[in-house]
PDB file of C-alpha atoms in Angstrom:
ATOM      1  CA  GLY O  15     120.671 109.961 117.779  1.00 54.00           C
ATOM      2  CA  ALA O  16     121.992 113.276 116.621  1.00 80.00           C
ATOM      3  CA  GLY O  17     119.889 115.529 118.850  1.00 93.00           C
ATOM      4  CA  VAL O  18     119.498 116.302 122.540  1.00 97.00           C
ATOM      5  CA  SER O  19     117.438 113.663 124.299  1.00 97.00           C
ATOM      6  CA  GLN O  20     115.547 113.956 127.572  1.00 98.00           C
ATOM      7  CA  THR O  21     113.962 111.304 129.747  1.00 97.00           C
ATOM      8  CA  PRO O  22     111.322 110.754 130.822  1.00 97.00           C
ATOM      9  CA  SER O  23     109.116 112.648 128.395  1.00 97.00           C
ATOM     10  CA  ASN O  24     106.432 112.873 131.066  1.00 97.00           C
ATOM     11  CA  LYS O  25     106.637 112.563 134.832  1.00 98.00           C
ATOM     12  CA  VAL O  26     103.718 112.661 137.238  1.00 98.00           C
ATOM     13  CA  THR O  27     104.534 112.772 140.923  1.00 98.00           C
ATOM     14  CA  GLU O  28     102.942 113.648 144.211  1.00 97.00           C
ATOM     15  CA  LYS O  29     103.673 116.737 146.236  1.00 97.00           C
ATOM     16  CA  GLY O  30     106.664 116.188 148.503  1.00 97.00           C
ATOM     17  CA  LYS O  31     108.299 113.499 146.370  1.00 98.00           C
ATOM     18  CA  TYR O  32     111.783 113.565 144.838  1.00 98.00           C
ATOM     19  CA  VAL O  33     112.275 113.517 141.054  1.00 98.00           C
ATOM     20  CA  GLU O  34     115.199 113.242 138.671  1.00 98.00           C
ATOM     21  CA  LEU O  35     115.151 114.456 135.085  1.00 98.00           C
ATOM     22  CA  ARG O  36     117.822 113.338 132.657  1.00 98.00           C
ATOM     23  CA  CYS O  37     119.430 115.128 129.710  1.00 98.00           C
ATOM     24  CA  ASP O  38     121.719 113.550 127.124  1.00 97.00           C
ATOM     25  CA  PRO O  39     123.376 116.321 125.071  1.00 97.00           C
ATOM     26  CA  ILE O  40     124.757 116.243 121.558  1.00 95.00           C
ATOM     27  CA  SER O  41     128.110 114.478 121.471  1.00 93.00           C
ATOM     28  CA  GLY O  42     130.958 116.969 121.685  1.00 89.00           C
ATOM     29  CA  HIS O  43     128.852 119.767 123.157  1.00 91.00           C
ATOM     30  CA  THR O  44     130.564 120.786 126.356  1.00 90.00           C
ATOM     31  CA  ALA O  45     128.029 123.494 127.238  1.00 90.00           C
ATOM     32  CA  LEU O  46     124.718 122.330 128.728  1.00 94.00           C
ATOM     33  CA  TYR O  47     121.735 124.340 129.966  1.00 94.00           C
ATOM     34  CA  TRP O  48     118.552 123.657 131.863  1.00 97.00           C
ATOM     35  CA  TYR O  49     115.428 125.792 131.425  1.00 97.00           C
ATOM     36  CA  ARG O  50     111.919 125.648 132.825  1.00 98.00           C
ATOM     37  CA  GLN O  51     108.922 126.589 130.667  1.00 97.00           C
ATOM     38  CA  SER O  52     105.468 127.157 132.103  1.00 96.00           C
ATOM     39  CA  LEU O  53     102.358 127.203 129.926  1.00 92.00           C
ATOM     40  CA  GLY O  54     102.225 130.321 127.767  1.00 90.00           C
ATOM     41  CA  GLN O  55     105.654 131.486 128.896  1.00 94.00           C
ATOM     42  CA  GLY O  56     109.109 131.502 127.387  1.00 95.00           C
ATOM     43  CA  PRO O  57     111.870 129.263 128.722  1.00 96.00           C
ATOM     44  CA  GLU O  58     113.305 130.443 132.047  1.00 95.00           C
ATOM     45  CA  PHE O  59     117.027 129.902 132.599  1.00 93.00           C
ATOM     46  CA  LEU O  60     117.946 127.610 135.496  1.00 95.00           C
ATOM     47  CA  ILE O  61     121.591 126.550 135.235  1.00 94.00           C
ATOM     48  CA  TYR O  62     124.505 126.371 132.800  1.00 91.00           C
ATOM     49  CA  PHE O  63     127.319 123.820 132.789  1.00 92.00           C
ATOM     50  CA  GLN O  64     130.631 124.145 131.022  1.00 88.00           C
ATOM     51  CA  GLY O  65     132.071 120.659 131.189  1.00 87.00           C
ATOM     52  CA  THR O  66     131.477 119.135 134.608  1.00 88.00           C
ATOM     53  CA  GLY O  67     131.137 122.367 136.554  1.00 88.00           C
ATOM     54  CA  ALA O  68     128.125 124.612 137.003  1.00 86.00           C
ATOM     55  CA  ALA O  69     129.340 127.904 135.559  1.00 83.00           C
ATOM     56  CA  ASP O  70     126.112 129.767 136.354  1.00 87.00           C
ATOM     57  CA  ASP O  71     123.384 128.440 138.664  1.00 91.00           C
ATOM     58  CA  SER O  72     121.765 131.805 139.330  1.00 89.00           C
ATOM     59  CA  GLY O  73     118.454 130.691 137.826  1.00 91.00           C
ATOM     60  CA  LEU O  74     117.777 127.857 140.263  1.00 95.00           C
ATOM     61  CA  PRO O  75     114.709 129.043 142.207  1.00 95.00           C
ATOM     62  CA  ASN O  76     115.682 127.608 145.601  1.00 94.00           C
ATOM     63  CA  ASP O  77     117.743 124.918 147.294  1.00 95.00           C
ATOM     64  CA  ARG O  78     115.243 122.192 146.398  1.00 97.00           C
ATOM     65  CA  PHE O  79     116.671 122.284 142.893  1.00 98.00           C
ATOM     66  CA  PHE O  80     120.065 120.804 142.113  1.00 96.00           C
ATOM     67  CA  ALA O  81     121.776 119.649 138.929  1.00 97.00           C
ATOM     68  CA  VAL O  82     124.855 117.550 138.253  1.00 96.00           C
ATOM     69  CA  ARG O  83     126.965 116.611 135.269  1.00 95.00           C
ATOM     70  CA  PRO O  84     129.634 114.334 136.755  1.00 93.00           C
ATOM     71  CA  GLU O  85     131.376 113.242 133.559  1.00 92.00           C
ATOM     72  CA  GLY O  86     130.775 116.310 131.437  1.00 88.00           C
ATOM     73  CA  SER O  87     128.138 114.656 129.269  1.00 93.00           C
ATOM     74  CA  VAL O  88     124.788 113.487 130.697  1.00 96.00           C
ATOM     75  CA  SER O  89     123.178 115.831 133.200  1.00 97.00           C
ATOM     76  CA  THR O  90     120.530 115.191 135.844  1.00 98.00           C
ATOM     77  CA  LEU O  91     118.232 117.841 137.281  1.00 98.00           C
ATOM     78  CA  LYS O  92     117.100 116.868 140.760  1.00 98.00           C
ATOM     79  CA  ILE O  93     114.095 118.343 142.546  1.00 98.00           C
ATOM     80  CA  GLN O  94     113.487 117.573 146.212  1.00 98.00           C
ATOM     81  CA  ARG O  95     110.183 117.920 148.084  1.00 97.00           C
ATOM     82  CA  THR O  96     108.303 118.787 144.906  1.00 98.00           C
ATOM     83  CA  GLU O  97     105.562 121.405 145.043  1.00 97.00           C
ATOM     84  CA  ARG O  98     102.607 121.939 142.728  1.00 97.00           C
ATOM     85  CA  GLY O  99     104.265 125.129 141.499  1.00 96.00           C
ATOM     86  CA  ASP O 100     107.140 123.044 140.107  1.00 97.00           C
ATOM     87  CA  SER O 101     104.819 121.706 137.400  1.00 98.00           C
ATOM     88  CA  ALA O 102     106.225 122.792 134.033  1.00 98.00           C
ATOM     89  CA  VAL O 103     108.175 121.556 131.031  1.00 98.00           C
ATOM     90  CA  TYR O 104     111.863 121.241 131.830  1.00 98.00           C
ATOM     91  CA  LEU O 105     114.023 121.837 128.774  1.00 98.00           C
ATOM     92  CA  CYS O 106     117.649 120.944 128.265  1.00 97.00           C
ATOM     93  CA  ALA O 107     119.894 122.472 125.614  1.00 95.00           C
ATOM     94  CA  SER O 108     123.492 121.981 124.584  1.00 94.00           C
ATOM     95  CA  SER O 109     125.971 123.912 122.498  1.00 91.00           C
ATOM     96  CA  LEU O 110     129.584 124.118 121.497  1.00 86.00           C
ATOM     97  CA  PRO O 111     131.598 126.269 123.889  1.00 73.00           C
ATOM     98  CA  ASP O 112     132.597 129.781 123.027  1.00 66.00           C
ATOM     99  CA  LEU O 113     135.565 130.426 125.220  1.00 60.00           C
ATOM    100  CA  ALA O 114     135.581 134.111 124.286  1.00 61.00           C
ATOM    101  CA  GLY O 115     132.234 134.488 126.052  1.00 58.00           C
ATOM    102  CA  GLY O 116     130.195 134.755 122.922  1.00 62.00           C
ATOM    103  CA  TYR O 117     127.147 132.772 121.936  1.00 67.00           C
ATOM    104  CA  ASN O 118     126.799 129.500 120.106  1.00 76.00           C
ATOM    105  CA  GLU O 119     123.488 128.156 118.874  1.00 84.00           C
ATOM    106  CA  GLN O 120     121.716 126.195 121.570  1.00 89.00           C
ATOM    107  CA  PHE O 121     120.120 122.907 120.488  1.00 92.00           C
ATOM    108  CA  PHE O 122     117.111 122.055 122.621  1.00 95.00           C
ATOM    109  CA  GLY O 123     115.708 118.694 123.597  1.00 97.00           C
ATOM    110  CA  PRO O 124     111.961 117.940 123.524  1.00 96.00           C
ATOM    111  CA  GLY O 125     111.606 118.541 127.256  1.00 97.00           C
ATOM    112  CA  THR O 126     110.216 116.630 130.222  1.00 98.00           C
ATOM    113  CA  ARG O 127     106.693 117.556 131.266  1.00 98.00           C
ATOM    114  CA  LEU O 128     106.579 117.421 135.062  1.00 98.00           C
ATOM    115  CA  THR O 129     103.210 117.346 136.806  1.00 98.00           C
ATOM    116  CA  VAL O 130     103.081 117.566 140.590  1.00 98.00           C
ATOM    117  CA  LEU O 131      99.735 116.505 142.008  1.00 96.00           C
TER     118      LEU O 131
ATOM    119  CA  GLU X  11     117.263 142.975 135.011  1.00 83.00           C
ATOM    120  CA  ASP X  12     116.924 142.103 131.325  1.00 88.00           C
ATOM    121  CA  GLN X  13     113.387 142.293 129.946  1.00 93.00           C
ATOM    122  CA  VAL X  14     111.920 141.035 126.689  1.00 97.00           C
ATOM    123  CA  THR X  15     108.386 141.867 125.539  1.00 97.00           C
ATOM    124  CA  GLN X  16     106.874 140.288 122.466  1.00 98.00           C
ATOM    125  CA  SER X  17     103.799 141.412 120.559  1.00 97.00           C
ATOM    126  CA  PRO X  18     101.273 140.435 119.529  1.00 97.00           C
ATOM    127  CA  GLU X  19     100.678 137.434 121.807  1.00 97.00           C
ATOM    128  CA  ALA X  20      98.887 135.684 118.960  1.00 97.00           C
ATOM    129  CA  LEU X  21      98.578 136.341 115.250  1.00 98.00           C
ATOM    130  CA  ARG X  22      96.357 134.702 112.679  1.00 98.00           C
ATOM    131  CA  LEU X  23      97.250 135.176 109.016  1.00 97.00           C
ATOM    132  CA  GLN X  24      95.886 133.947 105.722  1.00 97.00           C
ATOM    133  CA  GLU X  25      98.377 132.039 103.621  1.00 97.00           C
ATOM    134  CA  GLY X  26     100.392 134.592 101.654  1.00 97.00           C
ATOM    135  CA  GLU X  27      99.525 137.488 103.982  1.00 97.00           C
ATOM    136  CA  SER X  28     102.829 139.058 105.079  1.00 98.00           C
ATOM    137  CA  SER X  29     103.264 140.508 108.574  1.00 98.00           C
ATOM    138  CA  SER X  30     105.783 141.285 111.311  1.00 98.00           C
ATOM    139  CA  LEU X  31     106.331 140.162 114.878  1.00 98.00           C
ATOM    140  CA  ASN X  32     107.811 142.575 117.401  1.00 98.00           C
ATOM    141  CA  CYS X  33     110.332 142.031 120.180  1.00 98.00           C
ATOM    142  CA  SER X  34     111.109 144.972 122.484  1.00 98.00           C
ATOM    143  CA  TYR X  35     113.983 144.601 124.895  1.00 96.00           C
ATOM    144  CA  THR X  36     115.710 146.302 127.802  1.00 94.00           C
ATOM    145  CA  VAL X  37     119.211 145.128 128.600  1.00 89.00           C
ATOM    146  CA  SER X  38     122.390 146.432 130.160  1.00 84.00           C
ATOM    147  CA  GLY X  39     124.476 146.174 127.027  1.00 85.00           C
ATOM    148  CA  LEU X  40     123.224 143.822 124.350  1.00 88.00           C
ATOM    149  CA  ARG X  41     125.522 140.910 123.618  1.00 87.00           C
ATOM    150  CA  GLY X  42     123.095 139.231 121.219  1.00 90.00           C
ATOM    151  CA  LEU X  43     119.413 138.905 120.292  1.00 94.00           C
ATOM    152  CA  PHE X  44     118.048 135.552 119.185  1.00 94.00           C
ATOM    153  CA  TRP X  45     114.947 134.277 117.446  1.00 97.00           C
ATOM    154  CA  TYR X  46     113.667 130.744 117.959  1.00 97.00           C
ATOM    155  CA  ARG X  47     110.723 128.811 116.585  1.00 97.00           C
ATOM    156  CA  GLN X  48     108.852 126.391 118.869  1.00 97.00           C
ATOM    157  CA  ASP X  49     106.341 123.806 117.676  1.00 96.00           C
ATOM    158  CA  PRO X  50     103.848 122.281 120.148  1.00 94.00           C
ATOM    159  CA  GLY X  51     105.427 119.615 122.338  1.00 91.00           C
ATOM    160  CA  LYS X  52     108.931 120.360 121.099  1.00 94.00           C
ATOM    161  CA  GLY X  53     111.917 122.370 122.224  1.00 95.00           C
ATOM    162  CA  PRO X  54     112.785 125.711 120.606  1.00 96.00           C
ATOM    163  CA  GLU X  55     114.590 125.608 117.269  1.00 95.00           C
ATOM    164  CA  PHE X  56     117.223 128.255 116.601  1.00 94.00           C
ATOM    165  CA  LEU X  57     116.562 130.692 113.738  1.00 96.00           C
ATOM    166  CA  PHE X  58     118.802 133.780 113.962  1.00 93.00           C
ATOM    167  CA  THR X  59     121.331 135.682 116.051  1.00 93.00           C
ATOM    168  CA  LEU X  60     121.631 139.474 115.689  1.00 95.00           C
ATOM    169  CA  TYR X  61     124.456 141.353 117.370  1.00 91.00           C
ATOM    170  CA  SER X  62     124.199 145.039 116.512  1.00 92.00           C
ATOM    171  CA  ALA X  63     121.657 147.650 115.449  1.00 94.00           C
ATOM    172  CA  GLY X  64     121.104 147.700 111.716  1.00 96.00           C
ATOM    173  CA  GLU X  65     121.908 144.044 111.266  1.00 96.00           C
ATOM    174  CA  GLU X  66     119.538 141.890 109.196  1.00 97.00           C
ATOM    175  CA  LYS X  67     119.371 138.148 108.570  1.00 97.00           C
ATOM    176  CA  GLU X  68     117.170 136.098 106.259  1.00 97.00           C
ATOM    177  CA  LYS X  69     116.112 132.494 106.022  1.00 94.00           C
ATOM    178  CA  GLU X  70     113.519 131.430 103.463  1.00 95.00           C
ATOM    179  CA  ARG X  71     110.375 133.494 104.208  1.00 97.00           C
ATOM    180  CA  LEU X  72     111.765 134.954 107.441  1.00 98.00           C
ATOM    181  CA  LYS X  73     113.795 138.120 107.896  1.00 98.00           C
ATOM    182  CA  ALA X  74     115.000 139.421 111.245  1.00 98.00           C
ATOM    183  CA  THR X  75     116.043 143.021 111.861  1.00 98.00           C
ATOM    184  CA  LEU X  76     117.467 144.807 114.888  1.00 97.00           C
ATOM    185  CA  THR X  77     117.410 148.343 116.275  1.00 95.00           C
ATOM    186  CA  LYS X  78     118.694 149.631 119.610  1.00 93.00           C
ATOM    187  CA  LYS X  79     115.341 148.975 121.282  1.00 94.00           C
ATOM    188  CA  GLU X  80     113.579 146.266 119.316  1.00 97.00           C
ATOM    189  CA  SER X  81     113.735 143.508 116.778  1.00 98.00           C
ATOM    190  CA  PHE X  82     111.270 142.521 114.103  1.00 98.00           C
ATOM    191  CA  LEU X  83     110.676 139.137 112.533  1.00 98.00           C
ATOM    192  CA  HIS X  84     109.165 139.736 109.121  1.00 98.00           C
ATOM    193  CA  ILE X  85     107.270 136.862 107.534  1.00 98.00           C
ATOM    194  CA  THR X  86     106.774 137.171 103.785  1.00 98.00           C
ATOM    195  CA  ALA X  87     104.025 135.183 102.067  1.00 97.00           C
ATOM    196  CA  PRO X  88     103.665 132.724 104.969  1.00 97.00           C
ATOM    197  CA  LYS X  89     102.615 129.127 104.505  1.00 97.00           C
ATOM    198  CA  PRO X  90     100.665 126.909 106.945  1.00 97.00           C
ATOM    199  CA  GLU X  91     103.916 125.160 107.915  1.00 97.00           C
ATOM    200  CA  ASP X  92     105.148 128.471 109.349  1.00 98.00           C
ATOM    201  CA  SER X  93     102.553 128.104 112.112  1.00 98.00           C
ATOM    202  CA  ALA X  94     104.404 127.958 115.432  1.00 98.00           C
ATOM    203  CA  THR X  95     105.323 130.058 118.447  1.00 98.00           C
ATOM    204  CA  TYR X  96     108.184 132.437 117.744  1.00 98.00           C
ATOM    205  CA  LEU X  97     110.400 133.275 120.717  1.00 98.00           C
ATOM    206  CA  CYS X  98     112.764 136.207 121.085  1.00 97.00           C
ATOM    207  CA  ALA X  99     115.629 136.132 123.582  1.00 95.00           C
ATOM    208  CA  VAL X 100     118.506 138.387 124.631  1.00 93.00           C
ATOM    209  CA  GLN X 101     121.901 137.951 126.183  1.00 88.00           C
ATOM    210  CA  SER X 102     123.342 140.958 127.982  1.00 83.00           C
ATOM    211  CA  GLU X 103     126.861 141.969 128.874  1.00 76.00           C
ATOM    212  CA  ALA X 104     125.770 142.367 132.487  1.00 70.00           C
ATOM    213  CA  GLY X 105     124.687 138.769 132.830  1.00 61.00           C
ATOM    214  CA  GLY X 106     126.711 135.610 132.764  1.00 62.00           C
ATOM    215  CA  TYR X 107     128.093 134.931 129.366  1.00 65.00           C
ATOM    216  CA  GLN X 108     125.651 132.168 128.596  1.00 71.00           C
ATOM    217  CA  LYS X 109     122.537 133.358 130.432  1.00 79.00           C
ATOM    218  CA  VAL X 110     119.713 134.082 128.027  1.00 87.00           C
ATOM    219  CA  THR X 111     116.384 135.792 128.801  1.00 91.00           C
ATOM    220  CA  PHE X 112     113.377 134.758 126.702  1.00 95.00           C
ATOM    221  CA  GLY X 113     110.151 136.599 125.927  1.00 97.00           C
ATOM    222  CA  THR X 114     106.769 134.915 126.164  1.00 97.00           C
ATOM    223  CA  GLY X 115     106.498 134.403 122.418  1.00 97.00           C
ATOM    224  CA  THR X 116     104.083 135.138 119.584  1.00 98.00           C
ATOM    225  CA  LYS X 117     101.837 132.271 118.565  1.00 97.00           C
ATOM    226  CA  LEU X 118     101.432 132.402 114.790  1.00 98.00           C
ATOM    227  CA  GLN X 119      98.684 130.567 112.931  1.00 98.00           C
ATOM    228  CA  VAL X 120      98.678 130.570 109.127  1.00 98.00           C
ATOM    229  CA  ILE X 121      95.365 129.579 107.584  1.00 97.00           C
ATOM    230  CA  PRO X 122      95.378 127.850 104.161  1.00 96.00           C
TER     231      PRO X 122
END
């Protein structure tokens, strides 16, 4: 596939459980982003990877949230001890890097809808 | 902290009825302003990037403009397929290079 893919498309879990959300970016895109979008809101920045390292994780709401990208391609967003307030659509996006600190178009995946009961 | 306010929250137009969507922003040095389109159940789709006041960009029936305080997305003679939520976002010089702040969007409905 040519686009960003995310799995699962839907995830229902119980409060207190651990979840993992997966993002497969466009091949060759070294920049990867995670966002969270609540109903009626715009996407909220969580974390940005350049290659394997998290270049900016200032958007992660607390230490229950963690993301990895061990080989610089697929990324996993991990949420521990889920709370009902974590329910949202989690979006992943990827882009080509702009080493001068500029902006390249971000291509978004379809998102994972997380519901915490 | 960067802030983006979009208005109206929702807009209903007849097919062919032109209008504009507004995006007001407050940033510590604008690096770029972006417009995205989002269809239900899908991720945002990139439309435009504007970098400086006075800049304009066009794509089919859409035209984006930028001033020092706001951006407009003009929709000329819209069609039902233009129905979507339109998101505005900004990147500031004070933030991390890749950190982008989104507004809450304008939900556009075009009636045939």
